[in-house]
Short mmCIF file of C-alpha atoms in Angstrom, two decimals:
data_model
loop_
_atom_site.label_atom_id
_atom_site.label_comp_id
_atom_site.label_asym_id
_atom_site.label_seq_id
_atom_site.Cartn_x
_atom_site.Cartn_y
_atom_site.Cartn_z
CA MET A 37 -0.07 0.13 -0.07
CA ALA A 38 1.36 3.37 -0.95
CA LEU A 39 1.91 5.96 1.83
CA ARG A 40 1.46 9.52 1.61
CA ARG A 41 4.25 11.77 2.99
CA GLY A 42 4.40 11.37 6.72
CA GLY A 43 1.51 8.77 6.56
CA LEU A 44 3.54 5.96 8.26
CA LEU A 45 4.68 8.39 10.95
CA VAL A 46 1.37 9.62 11.84
CA ALA A 47 -0.19 6.09 11.77
CA VAL A 48 2.42 4.96 14.46
CA LEU A 49 1.96 8.11 16.13
CA ALA A 50 -1.74 7.59 16.42
CA ALA A 51 -1.44 4.48 18.28
CA VAL A 52 1.06 5.85 20.62
CA LEU A 53 -1.37 8.83 21.44
CA GLY A 54 -4.29 6.23 21.89
CA ALA A 55 -2.32 4.52 24.68
CA ALA A 56 -0.96 7.57 26.22
CA ALA A 57 -4.16 9.29 26.30
CA GLY A 58 -6.38 6.48 27.30
CA ALA A 59 -7.38 8.48 30.24
CA ARG A 60 -9.29 10.59 27.95
CA ALA A 61 -10.20 8.27 25.08
CA GLN A 62 -12.11 9.39 22.07
CA ALA A 63 -15.10 7.05 22.37
CA TYR A 64 -17.30 6.65 19.42
CA VAL A 65 -21.07 7.83 19.72
CA ALA A 66 -22.84 7.86 16.29
CA CYS A 67 -22.69 9.20 12.85
CA PHE A 68 -24.55 12.26 11.68
CA SER A 69 -25.22 14.37 8.66
CA ALA A 70 -23.44 17.61 8.68
CA ALA A 71 -26.93 19.35 8.62
CA ALA A 72 -28.05 17.62 11.77
CA LEU A 73 -25.15 19.17 13.66
CA ALA A 74 -25.44 22.61 12.21
CA GLY A 75 -25.27 25.23 14.83
CA ALA A 76 -23.98 22.77 17.59
CA GLU A 77 -20.32 22.67 16.56
CA ARG A 78 -17.82 25.31 17.61
CA GLU A 79 -13.98 26.00 17.14
CA VAL A 80 -14.14 24.34 13.70
CA ALA A 81 -10.65 23.82 11.87
CA ARG A 82 -9.12 21.64 9.13
CA LEU A 83 -6.49 19.30 10.32
CA PRO A 84 -3.49 18.11 8.16
CA ALA A 85 -4.08 15.28 5.91
CA ALA A 86 -3.47 11.94 7.84
CA PRO A 87 -5.00 8.53 8.11
CA PRO A 88 -8.29 8.22 10.24
CA ALA A 89 -6.60 6.98 13.43
CA ALA A 90 -4.60 10.16 13.57
CA LEU A 91 -7.40 12.51 12.70
CA VAL A 92 -9.50 11.06 15.36
CA ALA A 93 -6.67 11.45 17.99
CA ALA A 94 -5.78 14.93 16.93
CA CYS A 95 -9.36 16.12 16.80
CA ALA A 96 -10.34 14.67 20.21
CA ALA A 97 -7.23 16.23 21.82
CA ARG A 98 -7.86 19.55 20.30
CA CYS A 99 -11.48 19.59 21.53
CA ALA A 100 -10.37 18.46 25.07
CA SER A 101 -7.91 21.14 25.13
CA LEU A 102 -10.62 23.71 24.52
CA ARG A 103 -12.84 21.84 27.26
CA HIS A 104 -15.37 20.55 24.83
CA PRO A 105 -16.22 17.00 25.57
CA LEU A 106 -17.62 16.14 22.12
CA SER A 107 -15.69 16.16 18.86
CA THR A 108 -17.00 15.87 15.32
CA LEU A 109 -14.72 14.49 12.35
CA GLN A 110 -15.04 14.23 8.62
CA LEU A 111 -12.62 12.30 6.62
CA ASN A 112 -11.33 15.45 4.77
CA GLY A 113 -9.85 16.54 8.28
CA ARG A 114 -12.73 18.97 9.22
CA CYS A 115 -12.72 18.78 13.05
CA GLY A 116 -15.53 20.47 15.09
CA CYS A 117 -15.93 20.59 18.96
CA ALA A 118 -19.17 20.67 20.88
CA SER A 119 -20.73 20.58 24.30
CA ALA A 120 -24.46 20.19 23.29
CA VAL A 121 -25.78 16.79 23.07
CA PRO A 122 -27.35 16.25 19.51
CA ASP A 123 -30.73 14.98 18.93
CA ALA A 124 -30.67 11.16 18.29
CA GLY A 125 -33.18 11.65 15.63
CA GLY A 126 -30.42 13.30 13.42
CA ALA A 127 -28.05 10.09 13.60
CA VAL A 128 -27.37 8.22 10.12
CA ALA A 129 -27.24 4.48 10.01
CA ALA A 130 -23.74 3.23 10.27
CA ALA A 131 -23.81 1.61 6.89
CA ARG A 132 -25.00 4.60 5.07
CA CYS A 133 -22.38 6.85 6.93
CA SER A 134 -19.57 4.68 5.67
CA GLU A 135 -20.85 4.40 2.10
CA ALA A 136 -21.14 8.10 2.02
CA VAL A 137 -17.71 8.70 3.39
CA LEU A 138 -15.97 6.10 1.22
CA ALA A 139 -17.47 7.56 -1.87
CA ALA A 140 -15.85 11.01 -1.46
CA ALA A 141 -13.58 12.62 1.23
CA ASP A 142 -15.89 15.58 1.30
CA ALA A 143 -18.95 13.53 2.00
CA ASP A 144 -21.66 14.82 4.34
CA ALA A 145 -21.40 12.06 7.10
CA VAL A 146 -19.66 13.25 10.30
CA ALA A 147 -18.64 10.91 13.22
CA LEU A 148 -19.30 12.21 16.79
CA PHE A 149 -16.96 11.11 19.49
CA TYR A 150 -17.06 11.70 23.40
CA SER A 151 -14.01 12.34 25.45
CA HIS A 152 -14.54 9.42 27.89
CA HIS A 153 -11.98 8.03 30.37
CA ASP A 154 -12.32 4.33 29.47
CA PRO A 155 -11.35 3.36 25.82
CA THR A 156 -12.82 -0.05 26.43
CA GLU A 157 -16.31 1.27 26.87
CA ARG A 158 -18.82 2.00 24.21
CA CYS A 159 -20.64 5.34 24.23
CA ARG A 160 -24.15 6.17 23.07
CA LEU A 161 -26.89 8.70 22.88
CA SER A 162 -29.62 8.00 25.49
CA ASN A 163 -32.01 10.96 25.13
CA LEU A 164 -35.44 11.21 26.67
CA GLY A 165 -38.14 12.73 24.85
CA PRO A 166 -40.98 13.55 24.47
CA LEU A 167 -41.17 13.60 28.36
CA GLY A 168 -43.88 11.53 29.99
CA ALA A 169 -44.91 9.07 32.62
CA SER A 170 -42.96 6.31 30.66
CA ASN A 171 -39.52 7.92 31.20
CA VAL A 172 -39.94 10.36 34.24
CA GLU A 173 -41.03 9.12 37.53
CA ALA A 174 -42.14 10.98 40.81
CA SER A 175 -39.91 10.57 43.86
CA TYR A 176 -42.60 12.48 45.88
CA ASN A 177 -45.80 14.60 45.31
CA PRO A 178 -46.80 13.15 42.00
CA GLY A 179 -49.76 15.75 41.86
CA ARG A 180 -47.23 18.54 41.42
CA MET A 181 -45.93 16.82 38.15
CA SER A 182 -47.72 17.29 34.92
CA PHE A 183 -46.78 16.74 31.20
CA ASP A 184 -47.98 19.11 28.29
CA ARG A 185 -47.02 18.27 24.61
CA GLY A 186 -43.83 16.41 25.60
CA GLN A 187 -42.64 18.85 28.22
CA LEU A 188 -42.45 18.37 31.93
CA GLN A 189 -43.75 20.90 34.37
CA LEU A 190 -43.06 21.04 38.17
CA ALA A 191 -45.20 23.16 40.40
CA LEU A 192 -44.49 24.71 43.60
CA VAL A 193 -47.48 25.99 45.63
CA GLY A 194 -46.41 27.63 48.92
CA THR A 195 -43.99 25.12 50.33
CA ASP A 196 -45.52 22.36 48.44
CA GLY A 197 -43.21 21.16 45.79
CA ALA A 198 -42.21 17.98 43.99
CA ARG A 199 -39.17 15.88 42.92
CA VAL A 200 -38.96 13.50 39.91
CA HIS A 201 -36.23 11.35 38.36
CA THR A 202 -35.51 9.44 35.08
CA ALA A 203 -36.83 6.06 34.98
CA ASP A 204 -34.21 4.11 33.05
CA GLY A 205 -31.83 3.35 35.95
CA ASP A 206 -28.24 4.78 36.86
CA ALA A 207 -25.08 5.29 34.95
CA LEU A 208 -21.55 6.09 35.72
CA TYR A 209 -20.05 9.18 34.13
CA GLY A 210 -20.99 10.80 30.91
CA LEU A 211 -22.65 13.96 29.42
CA TRP A 212 -26.07 15.07 31.13
CA GLN A 213 -28.06 17.93 29.54
CA TRP A 214 -31.32 19.53 30.51
CA ASP A 215 -33.34 22.13 28.52
CA VAL A 216 -34.95 24.04 31.44
CA GLU A 217 -37.27 27.21 31.75
CA PRO A 218 -36.94 27.93 35.42
CA SER A 219 -39.73 29.96 37.35
CA ALA A 220 -39.02 33.80 38.02
CA ASN A 221 -40.90 34.00 41.05
CA VAL A 222 -38.92 35.41 43.87
CA GLY A 223 -37.98 32.88 46.49
CA ALA A 224 -38.62 29.67 44.27
CA LEU A 225 -35.77 27.17 44.28
CA ARG A 226 -35.30 24.57 41.69
CA SER A 227 -32.64 21.89 41.40
CA ASP A 228 -31.48 19.91 38.36
CA TYR A 229 -28.79 17.26 39.19
CA ASP A 230 -27.28 13.79 38.99
CA GLN A 231 -28.09 12.09 42.16
CA GLU A 232 -26.94 8.67 43.78
CA THR A 233 -29.65 7.82 46.21
CA LYS A 234 -27.76 5.75 48.82
CA ASP A 235 -24.79 7.61 49.96
CA TYR A 236 -25.71 11.33 48.90
CA SER A 237 -23.56 11.93 45.96
CA GLU A 238 -24.70 14.53 43.49
CA ILE A 239 -23.79 17.10 40.99
CA ASP A 240 -26.03 20.23 41.10
CA TRP A 241 -27.48 22.89 39.03
CA GLU A 242 -29.62 25.11 41.37
CA PHE A 243 -31.84 28.18 40.30
CA ILE A 244 -32.42 30.64 43.10
CA ASN A 245 -34.46 33.79 42.99
CA GLY A 246 -33.70 35.56 46.14
CA GLY A 247 -32.69 35.06 49.64
CA ALA A 248 -29.45 34.97 51.59
CA ALA A 249 -27.24 32.36 50.39
CA GLU A 250 -24.06 31.24 51.96
CA GLN A 251 -21.97 33.45 49.80
CA GLY A 252 -24.30 36.59 49.71
CA PRO A 253 -27.79 37.65 48.73
CA ALA A 254 -29.08 35.66 45.74
CA THR A 255 -30.64 37.98 43.08
CA VAL A 256 -33.40 36.70 40.78
CA GLY A 257 -31.77 34.59 38.14
CA SER A 258 -29.02 33.23 40.42
CA LEU A 259 -27.42 29.77 39.86
CA TRP A 260 -25.91 27.60 42.47
CA LEU A 261 -23.27 24.92 41.51
CA ASN A 262 -22.06 22.24 43.95
CA SER A 263 -20.92 18.56 44.09
CA TYR A 264 -21.05 15.93 46.78
CA ASN A 265 -19.28 12.71 46.85
CA SER A 266 -20.47 10.25 49.65
CA GLY A 267 -22.08 12.91 51.55
CA THR A 268 -19.12 15.29 51.66
CA SER A 269 -19.33 18.62 49.61
CA TYR A 270 -16.40 19.48 47.33
CA GLY A 271 -17.24 23.00 46.62
CA GLU A 272 -20.21 25.19 46.33
CA ARG A 273 -20.44 28.37 44.19
CA LEU A 274 -23.06 31.18 43.87
CA VAL A 275 -23.27 32.57 40.25
CA LYS A 276 -25.12 35.82 39.95
CA PRO A 277 -26.26 36.99 36.67
CA ALA A 278 -23.40 39.49 35.92
CA ALA A 279 -21.11 36.40 35.96
CA TYR A 280 -23.05 34.23 33.31
CA THR A 281 -25.08 36.60 31.12
CA PRO A 282 -21.97 37.21 28.86
CA LEU A 283 -22.60 33.47 27.97
CA THR A 284 -26.34 34.06 27.21
CA GLY A 285 -26.31 37.27 25.34
CA GLY A 286 -27.41 39.09 28.37
CA ALA A 287 -30.50 36.85 29.19
CA LEU A 288 -31.30 35.74 32.57
CA SER A 289 -31.82 32.01 33.32
CA THR A 290 -35.44 32.81 34.09
CA GLY A 291 -35.95 34.56 30.56
CA GLY A 292 -36.59 31.24 28.67
CA PHE A 293 -35.38 27.86 27.84
CA ARG A 294 -31.65 27.42 28.23
CA THR A 295 -29.38 24.49 27.96
CA TYR A 296 -27.61 23.19 31.19
CA THR A 297 -24.99 20.48 30.91
CA ILE A 298 -22.90 18.46 33.23
CA ASP A 299 -19.75 16.70 31.90
CA TRP A 300 -18.75 14.02 34.61
CA GLN A 301 -15.60 11.89 34.50
CA PRO A 302 -13.34 10.47 37.17
CA THR A 303 -10.91 13.39 36.17
CA HIS A 304 -13.23 16.31 36.31
CA VAL A 305 -16.76 17.76 36.46
CA SER A 306 -17.74 20.79 34.22
CA TRP A 307 -21.03 22.85 34.41
CA LYS A 308 -21.74 24.08 30.83
CA LEU A 309 -24.40 26.95 30.01
CA ASP A 310 -25.68 27.09 26.41
CA GLY A 311 -22.50 24.98 25.44
CA SER A 312 -19.99 27.31 27.12
CA THR A 313 -18.14 26.34 30.27
CA LEU A 314 -19.28 28.15 33.45
CA GLU A 315 -17.41 26.08 35.88
CA HIS A 316 -14.82 23.35 35.54
CA ARG A 317 -13.17 21.51 38.49
CA THR A 318 -10.44 18.87 38.10
CA ARG A 319 -9.64 15.94 40.50
CA GLY A 320 -6.95 17.10 42.95
CA GLN A 321 -7.88 20.74 42.72
CA ARG A 322 -8.00 22.89 45.81
CA MET A 323 -11.57 24.06 46.60
CA GLN A 324 -12.26 27.05 49.04
CA TRP A 325 -15.70 28.35 49.73
CA GLN A 326 -18.10 29.76 52.32
CA ALA A 327 -20.62 27.28 53.71
CA TRP A 328 -23.49 27.95 56.38
CA ASP A 329 -21.25 26.41 59.00
CA GLY A 330 -18.02 28.37 57.94
CA PRO A 331 -15.33 28.29 55.51
CA LYS A 332 -14.36 25.03 53.79
CA ASP A 333 -11.10 23.97 52.36
CA ARG A 334 -10.90 20.47 50.39
CA ILE A 335 -9.39 18.77 47.58
CA PHE A 336 -11.95 18.13 44.78
CA GLU A 337 -13.01 14.47 44.10
CA PRO A 338 -15.79 13.82 41.64
CA PRO A 339 -18.49 11.62 42.54
CA SER A 340 -17.70 7.93 41.72
CA LYS A 341 -21.10 5.95 42.16
CA PRO A 342 -23.59 5.49 39.38
CA MET A 343 -26.35 8.31 39.28
CA HIS A 344 -29.46 9.34 37.60
CA MET A 345 -31.11 12.55 36.51
CA THR A 346 -33.18 14.27 39.22
CA MET A 347 -35.35 17.56 38.90
CA SER A 348 -37.11 19.16 41.83
CA THR A 349 -38.87 22.44 42.83
CA TRP A 350 -39.04 23.46 46.50
CA SER A 351 -38.66 26.32 49.03
CA HIS A 352 -36.45 26.69 52.11
CA PRO A 353 -37.77 29.57 54.36
CA ILE A 354 -35.13 28.71 57.17
CA GLU A 355 -32.25 29.53 54.82
CA GLY A 356 -34.05 32.62 53.53
CA PHE A 357 -34.95 31.50 50.19
CA GLY A 358 -38.67 31.94 50.73
CA GLY A 359 -41.03 30.81 48.10
CA ALA A 360 -44.08 30.09 50.50
CA ASN A 361 -45.89 33.49 49.94
CA GLN A 362 -45.17 33.81 46.18
CA GLY A 363 -48.19 32.00 44.74
CA ALA A 364 -48.08 29.10 42.42
CA THR A 365 -44.95 28.74 40.45
CA ALA A 366 -43.70 26.21 37.73
CA THR A 367 -40.52 25.14 36.19
CA ARG A 368 -40.57 23.50 32.72
CA TYR A 369 -38.33 21.04 30.90
CA ARG A 370 -38.60 20.11 27.35
CA ALA A 371 -35.73 17.71 26.77
CA LEU A 372 -33.18 15.44 28.73
CA ARG A 373 -30.14 14.30 26.70
CA ARG A 374 -27.36 12.01 27.61
CA VAL A 375 -24.14 10.54 26.41
CA LEU A 376 -23.87 7.43 28.58
CA CYS A 377 -20.97 4.83 28.34
CA GLY A 378 -20.73 1.18 29.51
CA ALA A 379 -23.51 -1.22 29.83
CA PRO A 380 -26.43 0.17 27.73
CA LEU A 381 -29.47 1.26 29.69
CA PRO A 382 -32.95 -0.04 28.56
CA GLY A 383 -33.94 1.32 25.42
CA SER A 384 -31.02 3.15 24.56
CA ALA A 385 -29.43 3.06 21.04
CA ASP A 386 -26.02 1.67 20.57
CA ALA A 387 -24.61 2.49 17.26
CA PRO A 388 -21.61 0.71 15.64
CA LEU A 389 -18.47 2.13 14.68
CA PRO A 390 -18.52 3.15 11.13
CA ALA A 391 -16.21 1.13 8.49
CA TRP A 392 -14.27 4.07 7.46
CA LEU A 393 -13.03 4.26 11.13
CA GLY A 394 -12.20 0.64 11.11
CA GLY A 395 -15.45 -0.67 12.73
CA ALA A 396 -16.41 -4.17 13.27
CA GLY A 397 -15.98 -6.40 10.23
CA ALA A 398 -14.36 -3.63 8.27
CA GLY A 399 -10.69 -4.42 9.19
CA ALA A 400 -8.03 -1.94 9.43
CA GLY A 401 -9.68 1.08 7.68
CA ALA A 402 -11.11 -0.93 4.88
CA GLY A 403 -11.43 1.18 1.68
CA VAL A 404 -9.37 4.07 3.18
CA GLU A 405 -6.07 4.56 1.72
CA ASP A 406 -3.21 4.46 4.27
CA ALA A 407 -5.37 3.42 7.30
CA VAL A 408 -2.48 1.58 8.70
CA VAL A 409 -3.55 1.54 12.24
CA THR A 410 -7.13 1.44 13.30
CA PRO A 411 -7.94 3.99 16.12
CA PRO A 412 -8.24 2.41 19.69
CA VAL A 413 -11.59 4.36 20.46
CA THR A 414 -14.09 1.70 21.91
CA GLY A 415 -12.64 -1.63 22.46
CA ASP A 416 -14.55 -3.11 19.52
CA ALA A 417 -13.34 -6.25 17.94
CA GLY A 418 -12.66 -4.47 14.77
CA GLY A 419 -8.87 -4.88 14.26
CA GLY A 420 -7.84 -1.94 16.34
CA VAL A 421 -5.02 -1.70 18.72
CA ALA A 422 -6.27 -2.60 22.04
CA PRO A 423 -4.93 -0.37 24.72
CA GLY A 424 -3.17 -2.20 27.80
CA PRO A 425 -3.78 -1.31 31.54
CA GLN A 426 -3.22 2.38 32.08
CA PRO A 427 -1.07 3.49 35.23
CA PRO A 428 -2.83 6.04 37.47
CA SER A 429 -0.41 8.80 36.60
CA VAL A 430 -1.77 9.03 33.12
CA LEU A 431 -5.05 10.68 34.54
CA GLU A 432 -2.89 13.24 36.31
CA ARG A 433 -0.76 14.04 33.23
CA GLN A 434 -3.47 14.37 30.76
CA ASP A 435 -3.62 17.98 30.46
CA SER A 436 0.17 17.93 29.70
CA LEU A 437 -0.58 15.61 26.88
CA ASP A 438 -3.41 17.84 25.52
CA ARG A 439 -0.85 20.63 25.11
CA ILE A 440 1.75 18.08 23.44
CA ILE A 441 -0.52 16.23 20.99
CA PRO A 442 -1.78 18.63 18.28
CA PRO A 443 1.59 20.40 17.27
CA LEU A 444 3.12 16.76 17.46
CA LEU A 445 0.62 15.52 14.83
CA VAL A 446 1.14 18.54 12.55
CA ALA A 447 4.85 17.68 12.63
CA ALA A 448 4.25 14.12 11.80
CA ALA A 449 1.80 14.71 9.00
CA GLY A 450 4.39 17.33 7.39
CA GLY A 451 7.21 14.93 7.69
CA ASP A 452 9.13 17.26 10.18
CA GLU A 453 11.39 14.57 11.74
CA ALA A 454 13.30 16.78 14.13
CA SER A 455 9.97 18.15 15.66
CA LEU A 456 8.50 14.55 15.84
CA ARG A 457 11.55 13.07 17.72
CA LEU A 458 11.28 16.00 20.27
CA GLY A 459 7.65 15.56 20.63
CA LEU A 460 7.91 11.77 21.27
CA GLY A 461 10.54 12.36 23.69
CA ARG A 462 8.14 14.62 25.76
CA ILE A 463 5.62 11.95 25.53
CA ALA A 464 7.88 9.34 26.67
CA LEU A 465 8.69 11.32 29.76
CA GLU A 466 5.00 11.59 30.40
CA ALA A 467 3.85 7.98 30.01
CA VAL A 468 6.52 5.62 28.74
CA ALA A 469 5.35 2.81 30.78
CA ALA A 470 2.01 2.91 29.25
CA VAL A 471 2.89 3.62 25.60
CA MET A 472 5.99 1.50 24.61
CA PRO A 473 4.45 -1.82 24.31
CA VAL A 474 1.67 -0.36 21.94
CA TRP A 475 4.22 1.74 20.00
CA LEU A 476 6.45 -1.12 19.16
CA GLU A 477 3.65 -3.38 18.06
CA ALA A 478 2.22 -0.42 15.92
CA ALA A 479 5.42 0.19 14.28
CA ALA A 480 5.82 -3.42 13.43
CA ALA A 481 2.41 -3.57 11.84
CA ALA A 482 2.94 -0.41 9.97
CA ALA A 483 6.21 -1.73 8.65
CA ARG A 484 4.48 -5.04 7.47
CA ALA A 485 1.61 -2.93 5.85
CA SER A 486 4.12 -0.60 3.86
CA ALA A 487 6.50 -3.56 2.63
#
């Protein structure tokens, strides 16, 4: 098989990066048409020509460095980044996706990846909608829960509120997204969060319209972000409108439907508003904040137990949030979207990897010139290089790898051997124990393919 300039170097490098960056693996989610993702992609760029494995690694690394958990890729090297979970209805069947891509490098099909810590787990869209009694259950006060044309409504009357949760079980890590229109009534408090019911682990978005919060007065449209692991808080933050309205074009959270997202991994938790990062916390980060019982100082640990989506509306007059004298108020939800990984939940759609990226039954990039090494993205039996056990240090060093990977791939694609050697040396210092066995095997496979 003829290799383009730098093709062998990029192919070998892709296998190295797949092992070294296993802590933030690029797990395949689904294939979409470009039109279905219009408006969701940000930071779009064209990557240098390279085999699919190298493109996947470079695009995922680029998006992770920009704190976007989703990356989109076309075979022509068009790489986009996103934080919004797309509508599953826009997904393209895997066979049609591969046919379109293999017919022309500029085909309309786009592969979507999620930056997930475990390369052996498959990730998938698991969206809920239209919302109804089949996918949302009441935790208490079912009379305060209602549905209207596929939307969920939670009512607060005086101090009488409600809590509901998704009905399809728990999941460990992933991307969790709500489209919410909070009530604007002064004193009303709503929460949207991932919750583990047995040991009080959760990641919260809370919507506050008044009262004396721990960190000062909460004006209408304020947000409250926090995270608990096994009953212990690991950081709470009051976000007043002035801090987030630059992300919403000046609009308050109470001014209509907005998209609220939690990206949850063992390495970090991110809170995203309308696709932009509002708060990002990494494991091991020092967190200091003011709580009701005094100042706190802890090292951040993300929750580590399976959780589910919970929505609630309530009042807390003891803490000054009020709500009891404001009359009836309602919060509306029109969509719940998720990217989940691991064992499929009931009813979720699990899409196979397309053939142009070395999917099952396609061999090493069948039909794609110079696809020497298949990307180690899901653990599929598709001829890919299976990553070995990852040492714990890889997680802590991922941010450093994110800075190294993009320029290194550019150097490899252009045949710049001096820069390539320098970059490989830096990667060796970061994760030599993890990458060396895979590197040697990939080099041997690439040499055989080019003979």
